[in-house]
Amino acid sequence: MSQSDVPSFDDLLDSATESALHLEMRDQYAVSHENEHFRIWKETGERPTDPDSPYWRAWVSLVRRTVARGVPVRRVRIVSEPVTEYIRYEYAGTPVNLAAGEQVRWLARRRASDIALPGNDFWLIDGRLIRWNHFTGDGRSAGGEMCDDPATAKLCATAFEAAWERATPHSDYKV
């Protein structure tokens, strides 16, 4: 599969029938749709946390309908500690992910040293379809890529589950 075959996140999660797993491994993201909200958060310490706000509405709707079909949506964030300013921003918004129905855990990078991790963040759908999330060195999105190779899907599933088992639930993790 190529970059031109990358479905939207709506199509991807709407296609899930068993599971949607997301592994994040960067300490800094600079995706364009967050830039202004991140700037405001740095200035004020406030982040929109209303699941029905224009910023969150589409994502929350997508996760809610996915979970309503009985498909668990789980996310692990592997982070360096002490965490970066961006991770504190992400942490401040995580209650919305939880309100939508996601399960979110945090794993200190030092506790992931012996886990065989793929080289990029990913979504794994139903244990078989991978959407790689590529980023530039400064955290800007460099596009997605799809992969349906069974051995690679197994690597992603194994890595995710190992990280999930060690990770701390959001309710118990402090930044």
XYZ file of N, CA, C and O in Angstrom, residues 15 18 22 51-52 69 72-73 87 91 122 125 157 159 169 175:
64
model
N -13.922 1.439 9.889
C -13.740 0.085 9.360
C -13.378 -0.927 10.444
O -13.452 -2.130 10.217
N -12.783 -4.974 15.580
C -12.287 -5.634 16.784
C -11.507 -4.712 17.711
O -11.651 -4.792 18.926
N -3.421 2.703 19.237
C -2.592 3.827 18.807
C -1.371 3.932 19.717
O -1.512 4.029 20.938
N -15.835 18.315 25.135
C -15.857 17.355 24.033
C -16.696 17.811 22.835
O -16.464 17.357 21.723
N -17.627 18.723 23.069
C -18.490 19.207 21.986
C -17.994 20.501 21.365
O -18.667 21.065 20.494
N -19.843 0.687 18.854
C -19.943 -0.570 18.106
C -19.239 -1.716 18.820
O -19.164 -2.829 18.303
N -12.907 -1.428 21.127
C -12.107 -0.642 22.061
C -11.070 0.206 21.314
O -10.462 -0.247 20.345
N -10.902 1.436 21.787
C -9.891 2.351 21.250
C -8.904 2.594 22.391
O -9.261 3.168 23.417
N 4.113 17.551 25.896
C 3.458 16.414 26.557
C 2.550 16.904 27.681
O 1.455 16.362 27.884
N -1.292 16.026 27.864
C -1.857 15.508 29.113
C -3.094 16.322 29.510
O -4.109 15.758 29.945
N 1.989 4.638 15.233
C 1.069 3.913 14.350
C -0.300 3.762 14.970
O -0.482 3.882 16.181
N -5.291 -1.449 13.310
C -6.718 -1.721 13.234
C -6.936 -3.227 13.103
O -6.390 -3.862 12.198
N 1.458 -5.214 17.095
C 0.567 -5.720 18.140
C 1.366 -6.117 19.381
O 0.978 -5.786 20.514
N 4.384 -5.050 20.281
C 4.945 -3.836 20.881
C 3.875 -3.084 21.667
O 4.108 -2.653 22.807
N -2.194 3.910 33.759
C -3.434 4.539 33.326
C -3.385 6.063 33.556
O -2.766 6.521 34.520
N 2.131 14.350 35.488
C 3.217 15.010 34.742
C 3.853 16.080 35.591
O 3.325 16.518 36.579
